[in-house]
Coordinates of C-alpha atoms in Angstrom, one line a residue:
M227 CA 4.3 -34.2 24.1
N228 CA 5.7 -31.3 26.1
E229 CA 7.7 -28.7 24.2
T230 CA 11.0 -27.6 25.7
P231 CA 12.0 -23.9 25.6
S232 CA 14.6 -24.6 22.9
T233 CA 11.8 -26.2 20.7
V234 CA 9.6 -23.1 21.2
R235 CA 12.5 -20.8 20.2
R236 CA 13.2 -23.0 17.2
Q237 CA 9.6 -22.8 16.1
K238 CA 9.5 -19.0 16.5
R239 CA 12.7 -18.7 14.5
N240 CA 11.4 -20.9 11.6
R241 CA 8.0 -19.1 11.6
A242 CA 7.5 -16.5 8.8
R243 CA 7.1 -13.0 10.2
Y244 CA 6.0 -11.5 6.9
I245 CA 2.8 -12.2 4.9
A246 CA 1.9 -11.1 1.4
A247 CA -1.9 -10.9 1.3
I248 CA -3.1 -11.1 -2.3
N249 CA -6.6 -9.6 -2.3
A250 CA -8.9 -11.1 -4.9
H251 CA -12.5 -10.1 -5.1
P252 CA -15.1 -10.3 -7.9
F253 CA -14.3 -6.8 -9.2
H254 CA -10.7 -7.5 -9.9
D255 CA -9.6 -8.5 -13.4
L256 CA -8.8 -12.1 -12.5
A257 CA -7.3 -12.7 -16.0
R258 CA -4.2 -10.9 -14.5
L259 CA -4.1 -13.2 -11.5
G260 CA -1.5 -15.5 -13.0
P261 CA 1.2 -12.8 -13.6
C262 CA 0.4 -11.4 -10.1
L263 CA 1.0 -14.8 -8.4
Q264 CA 4.2 -15.3 -10.4
S265 CA 5.5 -11.9 -9.4
V266 CA 4.7 -12.4 -5.7
A267 CA 6.5 -15.8 -5.8
R268 CA 9.5 -14.3 -7.5
A269 CA 9.6 -11.4 -5.0
A270 CA 9.2 -13.8 -2.0
E271 CA 12.1 -15.9 -3.3
A272 CA 14.3 -12.9 -3.8
F273 CA 13.4 -11.6 -0.3
H274 CA 14.4 -14.9 1.3
S275 CA 17.7 -15.2 -0.6
E276 CA 18.7 -11.6 0.3
T277 CA 17.5 -11.5 4.0
G278 CA 17.2 -15.2 5.1
E279 CA 13.7 -14.4 6.2
R280 CA 10.6 -16.3 5.1
L281 CA 7.6 -14.6 3.6
K282 CA 4.3 -16.3 3.3
P283 CA 2.2 -15.5 0.2
V284 CA -1.5 -16.1 0.7
L285 CA -4.3 -15.7 -1.8
F286 CA -7.5 -14.4 -0.1
W287 CA -10.2 -15.5 -2.4
H288 CA -13.3 -13.3 -1.6
N289 CA -16.0 -14.9 -3.7
D290 CA -19.1 -17.0 -3.1
L291 CA -17.7 -19.7 -5.5
K292 CA -14.5 -21.5 -4.7
P293 CA -11.5 -20.9 -7.0
N294 CA -11.5 -23.1 -10.1
A295 CA -9.0 -25.9 -10.8
S296 CA -6.8 -23.6 -12.9
I297 CA -6.4 -21.1 -10.2
Q298 CA -5.7 -23.8 -7.6
A299 CA -3.1 -25.3 -9.9
R300 CA -1.3 -21.9 -10.4
C301 CA -1.3 -21.4 -6.6
Q302 CA 0.2 -24.8 -6.1
E303 CA 2.8 -24.1 -8.7
F304 CA 3.9 -20.9 -7.1
Q305 CA 3.5 -22.2 -3.5
V306 CA 0.7 -19.8 -2.6
D307 CA -1.8 -20.8 0.0
I308 CA -5.5 -20.1 -0.6
V309 CA -7.9 -18.8 2.0
H310 CA -11.6 -18.7 0.9
Y311 CA -14.0 -16.1 2.3
P312 CA -17.4 -14.9 0.8
H313 CA -17.2 -11.4 -0.6
V314 CA -18.8 -8.8 1.7
S315 CA -17.2 -5.4 0.9
N316 CA -13.6 -4.5 0.2
G317 CA -13.1 -3.0 3.6
K318 CA -14.5 -6.0 5.5
N319 CA -12.5 -8.3 3.2
L320 CA -9.3 -6.5 4.1
N321 CA -10.1 -6.6 7.8
R322 CA -10.5 -10.4 7.5
Q323 CA -7.0 -10.5 6.0
L324 CA -5.6 -8.4 8.8
D325 CA -7.3 -10.5 11.4
F326 CA -6.0 -13.7 9.8
A327 CA -2.4 -12.3 9.8
C328 CA -2.7 -11.3 13.5
F329 CA -4.2 -14.7 14.5
H330 CA -1.3 -16.5 12.9
E331 CA 1.2 -14.1 14.6
F332 CA 2.6 -12.5 11.5
E333 CA 4.4 -9.2 12.2
F334 CA 4.4 -7.4 8.9
F335 CA 1.6 -7.3 6.3
F336 CA 2.2 -6.6 2.6
R337 CA -1.0 -5.8 0.7
V338 CA -1.1 -7.0 -3.0
D339 CA -4.1 -6.6 -5.3
A340 CA -4.8 -9.7 -7.5
D341 CA -4.6 -7.8 -10.8
D342 CA -1.4 -6.0 -10.1
V343 CA 2.3 -7.0 -10.4
V344 CA 4.9 -6.9 -7.7
Y345 CA 8.6 -6.0 -8.5
A346 CA 11.2 -8.5 -7.2
N347 CA 12.7 -6.0 -4.7
R348 CA 9.5 -4.7 -3.1
F349 CA 9.5 -6.8 0.0
Q350 CA 13.2 -6.4 0.6
L351 CA 13.0 -2.6 0.3
Q352 CA 10.0 -2.2 2.6
S353 CA 11.3 -4.6 5.2
A354 CA 14.6 -2.6 5.3
V355 CA 12.6 0.5 6.3
F356 CA 10.8 -1.4 9.1
S357 CA 14.1 -2.9 10.4
N358 CA 15.3 0.3 12.1
G359 CA 12.0 0.6 14.1
S360 CA 11.2 4.1 13.0
C361 CA 8.4 3.3 10.6
D362 CA 4.9 1.8 11.1
V363 CA 3.5 2.2 7.6
C364 CA 5.5 2.0 4.3
G365 CA 4.4 2.7 0.8
G366 CA 6.3 3.1 -2.5
A367 CA 6.2 4.4 -6.0
L368 CA 4.1 2.6 -8.7
E369 CA 4.0 2.4 -12.4
Y370 CA 0.5 3.0 -13.5
V371 CA -0.8 1.3 -16.7
S372 CA -4.2 2.2 -18.1
E373 CA -6.5 0.0 -20.2
L374 CA -5.2 1.8 -23.3
G375 CA -1.6 1.1 -22.4
V376 CA -0.7 4.6 -21.2
K377 CA 2.2 4.3 -18.6
F378 CA 3.4 6.8 -16.0
V379 CA 5.1 6.6 -12.6
T380 CA 3.6 8.1 -9.5
R381 CA 5.9 8.8 -6.6
P382 CA 4.2 9.9 -3.3
P383 CA 6.3 12.1 -1.0
C384 CA 8.7 10.3 1.4
S385 CA 7.0 11.9 4.4
P386 CA 3.4 12.6 3.3
R387 CA 1.8 15.8 4.6
H388 CA -1.8 17.0 5.0
R389 CA -1.8 18.4 1.5
D390 CA -1.0 15.0 0.1
F391 CA -3.9 13.5 2.0
V392 CA -6.2 16.0 0.3
E393 CA -4.7 15.1 -3.1
N394 CA -5.2 11.4 -2.6
A395 CA -1.4 10.9 -2.8
F396 CA -0.7 9.9 0.8
V397 CA 0.1 6.2 0.3
L398 CA -0.6 4.3 -2.9
H399 CA -2.7 1.4 -1.6
P400 CA -1.3 -1.4 -3.8
S401 CA 2.1 -0.7 -2.2
L402 CA 0.9 -0.7 1.4
A403 CA 3.0 -2.5 4.0
I404 CA 2.1 -2.3 7.7
R405 CA 3.7 -3.2 11.1
L406 CA 0.8 -5.1 12.6
A407 CA 1.8 -4.3 16.2
A408 CA 1.3 -0.6 15.6
L409 CA -2.1 -1.2 13.9
N410 CA -3.3 -3.4 16.8
H411 CA -2.0 -1.1 19.5
H412 CA -4.4 1.6 18.3
N413 CA -7.2 -0.8 17.3
L414 CA -7.1 0.4 13.7
R415 CA -9.0 -1.4 10.9
Y416 CA -10.8 -0.5 7.7
R417 CA -13.9 1.4 9.0
M418 CA -15.6 2.6 5.8
G419 CA -17.3 0.6 3.1
R420 CA -16.1 2.5 0.1
M421 CA -13.3 5.0 0.8
E422 CA -11.7 2.3 3.0
D423 CA -8.1 3.2 2.2
K424 CA -8.4 6.9 2.7
K425 CA -10.3 6.4 6.0
L426 CA -7.6 4.1 7.3
Y427 CA -4.9 6.7 6.4
H428 CA -7.1 9.3 8.2
D429 CA -7.2 7.2 11.3
M430 CA -3.4 6.4 11.1
V431 CA -2.5 10.0 11.1
L432 CA -4.7 10.9 14.0
A433 CA -3.3 7.9 15.9
G434 CA 0.3 9.2 15.3
L435 CA 1.6 6.3 13.2
R436 CA 4.9 6.9 11.4
I437 CA 4.5 6.8 7.7
H438 CA 7.2 6.6 5.0
N439 CA 7.0 6.3 1.2
L440 CA 9.9 4.8 -0.8
Q441 CA 10.8 6.6 -4.0
D442 CA 11.7 3.3 -5.6
V443 CA 9.1 1.8 -8.0
V444 CA 7.8 -1.4 -6.3
G445 CA 5.1 -2.6 -8.7
V446 CA 2.7 -2.1 -11.5
Y447 CA -0.8 -0.8 -10.8
M448 CA -3.4 -1.6 -13.5
T449 CA -6.0 1.1 -13.7
S450 CA -9.4 1.4 -15.2
N451 CA -11.2 4.4 -16.6
Q452 CA -14.3 3.4 -14.6
S453 CA -12.6 3.0 -11.3
R454 CA -13.5 5.4 -8.5
N455 CA -15.4 7.5 -10.9
R456 CA -18.7 7.7 -9.1
A457 CA -20.0 10.9 -7.7
A458 CA -20.9 9.3 -4.4
L459 CA -17.2 8.3 -3.8
K460 CA -16.0 11.8 -4.6
F461 CA -18.4 13.3 -2.1
L462 CA -17.2 10.8 0.5
S463 CA -13.6 11.7 -0.2
F464 CA -14.3 15.4 0.1
S465 CA -16.1 14.9 3.4
L466 CA -13.1 12.9 4.7
N467 CA -10.8 15.8 3.6
V468 CA -12.9 18.3 5.5
H469 CA -12.9 16.2 8.7
F470 CA -9.2 15.5 8.3
L471 CA -8.3 19.2 7.9
F472 CA -10.2 20.3 10.9
A473 CA -9.0 17.4 13.1
T474 CA -5.3 18.2 12.2
K475 CA -5.8 22.0 12.5
S476 CA -5.0 22.4 8.8
A477 CA -8.2 24.3 7.8
F478 CA -6.1 26.8 5.8
L479 CA -6.0 24.1 3.1
M480 CA -9.8 24.1 2.8
P481 CA -10.0 26.3 -0.4
Y482 CA -7.5 24.0 -2.0
A483 CA -9.6 21.0 -1.0
V484 CA -12.7 22.6 -2.6
A485 CA -10.8 23.4 -5.8
L486 CA -9.6 19.7 -6.0
F487 CA -13.2 18.5 -5.4
V488 CA -14.4 20.6 -8.4
A489 CA -11.6 19.2 -10.5
H490 CA -12.4 15.6 -9.5
M491 CA -16.0 16.2 -10.6
C492 CA -15.0 17.7 -14.0
I493 CA -11.9 15.8 -15.1
P494 CA -11.8 12.0 -15.9
P495 CA -9.9 10.0 -13.3
Q496 CA -7.2 8.7 -15.7
K497 CA -6.3 12.3 -16.6
L498 CA -6.3 13.3 -12.9
R499 CA -3.8 10.4 -12.2
Q500 CA -1.5 11.7 -14.9
I501 CA -1.7 15.3 -13.7
R502 CA -1.1 14.2 -10.1
A503 CA 2.0 12.1 -11.2
L504 CA 3.4 15.1 -13.1
V505 CA 2.9 17.4 -10.1
Q506 CA 4.4 15.0 -7.6
N507 CA 7.4 14.3 -9.8
A508 CA 8.0 18.0 -10.3
R509 CA 7.8 18.6 -6.5
G510 CA 10.3 15.8 -5.9
T511 CA 12.7 17.3 -8.4
A512 CA 12.3 20.8 -6.9
Q513 CA 13.0 19.4 -3.4
R514 CA 16.1 17.6 -4.6
R515 CA 17.4 20.8 -6.2
T516 CA 16.7 22.7 -3.0
K517 CA 18.8 20.2 -1.0
V518 CA 21.7 20.5 -3.5
R519 CA 21.6 24.3 -3.4
S520 CA 21.6 24.4 0.4
F521 CA 24.5 21.9 0.4
K522 CA 26.7 23.7 -2.1
P523 CA 27.9 26.6 0.2
K524 CA 29.2 24.0 2.7
L525 CA 31.1 22.2 -0.1
R526 CA 32.5 25.5 -1.4
K527 CA 34.2 25.9 2.0
L528 CA 35.9 22.6 1.3
R529 CA 36.9 23.9 -2.2
L530 CA 34.9 21.1 -3.8
F531 CA 32.7 23.5 -5.9

């Protein structure tokens, strides 16, 4: 049957423009998958009720074995589709998710890890940033929870700079949201097997993508003392820092990058995360105080101070 122009317009209007890609691979703690699915479903429902837009949650199951009956039942309960791919590497897994989203003509891609929790307002807050057309990549603040129950909040800067890239505080990957048209325009994908997130941010900056971080906490990130604690990964991160600093003409930060590399080799990752969170929160407070001080003289003229 031939489709009329009005039918095509109606189909486009009813099609979801947003996808929440739940990334599940063998190294995630899948015991936390149930709370993750529940939080995504709750956030998708809140997003639809507030904006009228549809968001499609999809569980990307990267495993040689198919999901068991319990996982299939939970996905059916929370109206989450399942897409099954064999596990290759995290970077290639994520590329398959991006390709899937592009093939099905989604416009915005929200990344979710299968052992994390999404806050109910995440999708609404990030979509609002995209709505004005001045942002291509959006992150947010996260509450970190360690295996021992230690909790702290990390807030990356609103407009991340080169120093933040060196500090691994550019965009927190569990909060990543992307405008797919910008990614495809520059043919950007995950290009590295291990430091896949950092390499993608490296390429985004060089391509000129506009990046913004929300200061609102948009989810819970479950950390492990063993995660990203291998020396090979630290050397890869340092080599990316060196290339990034020269490519962006920021070589003056090289001594700082070397000092951070030494710190990464000597300090446990969980302690580093806590230190980084304290530093970032202190910087944010200092920036807010600076803005208030610069604004007070103008208000004194109006006799408000």
